[in-house]
XYZ file of N, CA, C and O in Angstrom:
428
model
N 43.622 67.441 107.189
C 42.274 67.721 107.475
C 41.866 67.613 108.684
O 42.082 66.559 109.433
N 41.020 68.497 109.288
C 40.507 68.400 110.711
C 39.037 68.462 110.564
O 38.346 68.857 109.443
N 38.371 67.681 111.457
C 36.861 67.930 111.764
C 36.450 68.407 113.008
O 36.854 68.082 114.016
N 35.725 69.485 112.964
C 35.075 69.991 114.283
C 33.669 69.601 114.242
O 32.732 69.779 113.253
N 33.406 68.968 115.159
C 31.912 68.232 115.361
C 31.252 68.875 116.531
O 31.756 68.945 117.635
N 29.986 69.432 116.047
C 29.066 69.920 117.122
C 28.119 68.808 117.540
O 27.342 68.368 116.496
N 28.041 68.105 118.608
C 27.145 67.028 118.945
C 26.074 67.802 119.977
O 26.280 68.242 121.024
N 24.749 67.391 119.477
C 23.661 67.816 120.379
C 23.303 66.629 121.342
O 23.326 65.556 120.900
N 23.172 66.817 122.569
C 22.936 65.704 123.522
C 21.522 65.071 123.176
O 20.636 65.867 122.918
N 21.322 63.904 123.379
C 20.148 63.226 122.709
C 18.867 63.649 123.557
O 17.838 63.843 123.057
N 19.053 63.978 124.854
C 17.732 64.413 125.754
C 17.174 65.850 125.158
O 16.150 66.079 125.518
N 18.002 66.538 124.368
C 17.627 67.929 123.856
C 17.062 67.808 122.534
O 16.680 68.752 121.890
N 17.131 66.600 121.838
C 16.846 66.535 120.273
C 15.347 66.911 119.992
O 15.005 67.477 119.023
N 14.321 66.634 121.007
C 12.997 66.911 120.607
C 12.742 68.367 120.676
O 11.802 68.810 119.851
N 13.389 69.122 121.336
C 13.254 70.597 121.327
C 14.212 71.335 120.644
O 14.212 72.532 120.303
N 15.352 70.685 120.187
C 16.372 71.437 119.235
C 15.801 71.751 117.914
O 15.279 70.816 117.195
N 16.167 73.076 117.673
C 15.642 73.688 116.252
C 16.758 73.435 115.327
O 17.663 74.316 115.053
N 16.807 72.309 114.480
C 17.945 71.994 113.602
C 17.926 73.118 112.376
O 18.964 73.793 111.984
N 16.884 73.448 111.884
C 16.762 74.653 110.820
C 17.573 75.767 111.366
O 18.127 76.568 110.584
N 17.123 76.343 112.472
C 17.728 77.717 113.193
C 19.259 77.397 113.202
O 19.966 78.312 112.619
N 19.695 76.344 113.698
C 21.113 75.945 113.765
C 21.819 76.123 112.359
O 22.773 76.785 112.114
N 21.336 75.433 111.454
C 21.825 75.319 110.101
C 21.817 76.817 109.432
O 22.640 77.151 108.552
N 20.748 77.569 109.698
C 20.716 78.974 109.035
C 21.852 79.726 109.608
O 22.577 80.475 108.882
N 21.968 79.695 110.820
C 23.175 80.354 111.611
C 24.666 80.028 111.003
O 25.430 80.760 110.759
N 24.896 78.725 110.862
C 26.207 78.337 110.374
C 26.310 78.497 108.917
O 27.447 78.950 108.233
N 25.337 78.365 108.194
C 25.297 78.691 106.691
C 25.402 80.208 106.448
O 26.136 80.573 105.480
N 24.803 81.132 107.362
C 25.004 82.572 107.192
C 26.594 82.767 107.525
O 27.120 83.825 106.939
N 27.351 82.053 108.244
C 28.799 82.160 108.467
C 29.559 81.547 107.384
O 30.737 81.516 107.411
N 28.880 81.071 106.227
C 29.549 80.583 105.061
C 30.015 78.984 105.307
O 30.743 78.574 104.708
N 29.396 78.321 106.229
C 29.734 76.973 106.587
C 28.385 76.095 106.357
O 27.249 76.384 106.479
N 28.787 74.867 105.648
C 27.787 73.699 105.597
C 28.186 72.463 105.947
O 29.088 71.942 105.376
N 27.733 72.080 107.082
C 28.172 70.779 107.732
C 27.676 69.516 107.154
O 26.590 69.619 106.319
N 28.443 68.438 107.285
C 27.865 67.120 106.951
C 27.115 66.815 108.294
O 27.458 66.968 109.475
N 25.801 66.040 108.066
C 25.097 65.849 109.182
C 24.876 64.427 109.513
O 24.746 63.732 108.627
N 25.138 64.024 110.760
C 25.129 62.546 111.118
C 23.859 62.529 112.067
O 24.106 63.118 113.166
N 22.771 61.815 111.695
C 21.517 61.572 112.455
C 21.358 60.216 112.616
O 20.872 59.711 111.497
N 21.626 59.466 113.634
C 21.455 58.118 113.675
C 21.057 57.514 115.055
O 21.075 58.149 115.895
N 20.427 56.453 115.004
C 20.151 55.608 116.151
C 21.335 54.714 116.543
O 21.764 53.903 115.685
N 21.568 54.532 117.939
C 22.621 53.598 118.392
C 21.990 53.133 119.752
O 21.864 53.861 120.585
N 21.826 51.769 119.915
C 21.179 51.173 120.933
C 19.978 52.035 121.577
O 19.915 52.100 122.757
N 19.197 52.221 120.569
C 17.864 52.808 120.793
C 18.022 54.275 121.270
O 16.940 55.036 121.502
N 19.039 54.796 121.150
C 19.273 56.356 121.304
C 19.678 57.073 120.065
O 20.297 56.761 119.303
N 18.796 58.213 119.751
C 19.055 59.127 118.727
C 20.255 60.127 118.995
O 20.344 60.620 120.020
N 21.069 60.091 117.901
C 22.262 60.975 117.882
C 22.312 62.036 116.887
O 21.980 61.769 115.819
N 22.637 63.223 117.108
C 22.787 64.313 115.981
C 24.017 64.978 116.110
O 24.504 65.485 117.173
N 24.777 65.042 115.161
C 26.209 65.653 115.090
C 26.176 66.334 113.741
O 25.884 66.035 112.597
N 26.860 67.583 113.912
C 27.180 68.438 112.624
C 28.731 68.459 112.593
O 29.507 68.826 113.393
N 29.291 68.060 111.389
C 30.633 67.874 111.079
C 31.059 68.792 110.066
O 30.653 69.001 108.945
N 32.034 69.738 110.468
C 32.653 70.649 109.679
C 34.132 70.468 109.251
O 34.857 70.206 110.421
N 34.479 70.465 108.035
C 35.799 69.857 107.775
C 36.644 71.052 107.216
O 36.090 71.957 106.541
N 37.985 71.103 107.571
C 38.742 72.317 107.285
C 40.262 71.948 107.408
O 40.648 71.075 108.182
N 40.900 72.700 106.822
C 42.433 72.698 107.075
C 42.856 73.668 108.008
O 44.140 73.600 108.503
N 41.940 74.595 108.436
C 42.392 75.498 109.448
C 41.209 75.553 110.617
O 40.426 76.424 110.767
N 41.511 74.636 111.507
C 40.626 74.503 112.589
C 40.425 75.669 113.539
O 39.422 75.782 113.952
N 41.560 76.313 113.814
C 41.404 77.629 114.618
C 40.535 78.679 113.982
O 39.678 79.136 114.736
N 40.596 78.963 112.702
C 39.721 79.962 112.014
C 38.308 79.392 112.076
O 37.369 80.102 112.530
N 38.125 78.148 111.854
C 36.638 77.599 111.858
C 36.224 77.666 113.168
O 34.983 78.080 113.420
N 36.806 77.201 114.295
C 36.306 77.435 115.628
C 36.001 78.844 115.998
O 34.921 79.120 116.501
N 36.648 79.721 115.476
C 36.610 81.156 115.828
C 35.160 81.621 114.965
O 34.252 82.234 115.645
N 35.037 81.200 113.835
C 33.764 81.446 113.159
C 32.439 80.851 113.834
O 31.485 81.289 113.976
N 32.657 79.645 114.319
C 31.512 78.760 114.710
C 31.147 79.461 116.196
O 30.085 79.701 116.571
N 32.223 80.029 116.842
C 32.125 80.729 118.279
C 31.335 81.944 117.945
O 30.297 82.247 118.679
N 31.681 82.745 116.820
C 31.000 83.973 116.545
C 29.539 83.718 116.075
O 28.619 84.281 116.741
N 29.376 82.601 115.512
C 28.010 82.428 114.999
C 26.988 81.751 115.930
O 25.742 81.785 115.983
N 27.682 80.888 116.890
C 26.875 80.125 117.891
C 27.050 80.558 119.350
O 26.136 81.007 119.889
N 28.229 80.211 119.679
C 28.669 80.095 121.327
C 28.960 81.465 121.733
O 28.662 81.493 123.033
N 29.195 82.455 121.028
C 29.422 83.865 121.468
C 28.313 84.845 121.048
O 28.239 85.973 121.300
N 27.165 84.296 120.217
C 26.099 85.114 119.773
C 25.208 85.238 120.934
O 24.653 84.443 121.375
N 24.954 86.467 120.969
C 24.021 86.968 122.251
C 22.658 86.293 122.025
O 21.927 86.062 122.965
N 22.202 86.181 120.835
C 20.794 85.628 120.632
C 20.665 84.027 120.619
O 19.689 83.421 120.608
N 21.875 83.301 120.519
C 21.942 81.928 120.463
C 22.717 81.192 121.419
O 22.508 80.003 121.767
N 23.570 81.874 122.097
C 24.555 81.078 123.064
C 23.797 80.432 124.213
O 24.365 79.299 124.544
N 22.866 81.068 124.668
C 22.150 80.370 125.768
C 21.440 79.024 125.303
O 20.897 78.369 126.217
N 21.073 79.025 124.046
C 20.342 77.958 123.405
C 21.293 76.743 123.387
O 21.162 75.534 123.682
N 22.445 77.078 122.708
C 23.457 75.882 122.213
C 24.373 75.501 123.268
O 24.692 74.268 123.390
N 24.865 76.392 124.084
C 25.789 76.184 125.096
C 25.473 74.850 126.170
O 26.230 73.862 126.279
N 24.184 74.970 126.659
C 23.926 73.982 127.577
C 23.458 72.487 127.068
O 23.160 71.558 127.728
N 23.291 72.447 125.652
C 22.986 71.099 125.096
C 23.907 70.557 124.265
O 23.739 69.634 123.576
N 25.225 70.986 124.127
C 26.093 70.503 123.000
C 27.576 70.389 123.512
O 28.024 70.905 124.650
N 28.185 69.465 122.845
C 29.736 69.329 123.047
C 30.175 69.577 121.526
O 29.934 69.232 120.587
N 31.543 70.119 121.630
C 32.180 70.378 120.380
C 33.606 69.635 120.491
O 34.372 69.980 121.544
N 33.992 68.866 119.581
C 35.277 68.358 119.492
C 35.979 68.691 118.278
O 35.164 68.965 117.242
N 37.242 68.529 118.199
C 38.137 68.679 116.824
C 38.945 67.536 117.024
O 39.899 67.282 117.881
N 38.934 66.927 115.667
C 39.801 65.616 115.604
C 40.670 65.989 114.087
O 40.195 66.583 113.225
N 41.820 65.264 114.056
C 42.540 65.494 113.020
C 42.118 64.053 112.117
O 41.324 63.355 112.603
N 42.439 64.055 110.861
C 41.803 62.975 110.019
C 42.341 61.679 110.477
O 41.643 60.635 110.127
N 43.443 61.529 111.203
C 43.664 60.036 111.549
C 43.245 59.848 112.917
O 43.119 58.601 113.456
N 42.363 60.768 113.483
C 41.571 60.563 114.740
C 42.564 60.263 115.768
O 42.303 59.715 116.930
N 43.895 60.637 115.632
C 44.967 60.297 116.791
C 44.925 61.462 117.794
O 45.318 61.114 118.974
N 44.357 62.561 117.378
C 44.221 63.694 118.532
C 42.709 64.164 118.497
O 42.175 64.341 117.577
N 42.137 64.268 119.693
C 40.884 64.693 119.896
C 40.929 65.749 120.999
O 41.188 65.472 122.027
N 40.475 66.935 120.671
C 40.360 68.065 121.580
C 38.962 68.392 121.795
O 38.052 68.523 120.942
N 38.703 68.619 123.134
C 37.358 69.175 123.514
C 37.437 70.576 123.455
O 38.076 71.222 124.177
N 36.487 71.140 122.705
C 36.511 72.635 122.683
C 35.333 73.233 123.279
O 35.551 74.392 123.650
N 34.276 72.485 123.654
C 33.090 72.959 124.391
C 32.400 71.738 124.888
O 32.432 70.748 124.269
N 32.008 71.830 126.244
C 31.198 70.855 126.870
C 29.994 71.579 127.684
O 30.297 72.668 128.192
N 28.855 71.069 127.586
C 27.688 71.659 128.293
C 28.049 71.631 129.796
O 27.467 72.449 130.500
N 28.715 70.617 130.410
C 29.114 70.683 131.658
C 30.154 71.619 131.933
O 31.396 71.478 131.474
N 30.016 72.677 132.616
C 31.171 73.792 132.917
C 32.204 73.282 133.665
O 33.330 73.938 133.501
N 31.991 71.996 134.330
C 33.198 71.578 134.982
C 34.206 70.761 134.175
O 35.256 70.611 134.487
N 33.777 70.598 132.891
C 34.752 70.019 131.942
C 35.702 71.141 131.451
O 35.228 72.087 130.826
N 37.067 70.939 131.518
C 37.843 71.990 131.010
C 38.133 71.755 129.383
O 38.579 70.795 129.034
N 37.839 72.883 128.608
C 37.998 72.652 127.261
C 39.654 72.720 127.088
O 40.324 73.413 127.695
N 39.914 72.188 125.991
C 41.266 72.201 125.342
C 41.255 73.608 124.479
O 40.373 74.244 124.020
N 42.575 73.977 124.207
C 42.780 75.109 123.302
C 43.458 74.710 121.986
O 44.267 73.707 121.927
N 42.944 75.188 120.940
C 43.470 75.122 119.667
C 44.863 75.721 119.424
O 44.637 76.935 119.790
N 45.813 75.317 119.006
C 47.093 76.133 118.890
C 47.277 76.525 117.496
O 46.786 76.027 116.622
C-alpha cells in the first residue's frame, strides 16, 4: 500500500479553499483522509490518498489538480506532494512549490 500526500503550506491555510480542493479530487473518484493538526503552534493540513497503484493515482491527481488549467496556478505554489510506501522506507517527492526542488519519478 502506498500513500500520496498533498501538504498545504501553513502560510497559505487562511486563504486555501479546502471545499474546492475536495470537490476536485472527489470528482476524480478520490476521497482522501484529512490530517488537520497543530504542532508547535503551527497549523498543518494534509490530504492522504491510499492506493496499490501510486503511478495511476498520481496521474489522476495531476489531471484533477496540477495540470488542470483552472486550478494548477492555485495549488502548485502552495503545496508539496510526497509518496510513501507503507513501511515509510521510501519517500518520493512528486511536487514541491519551490521549483528549484527536483521531483522524483514514480516508476
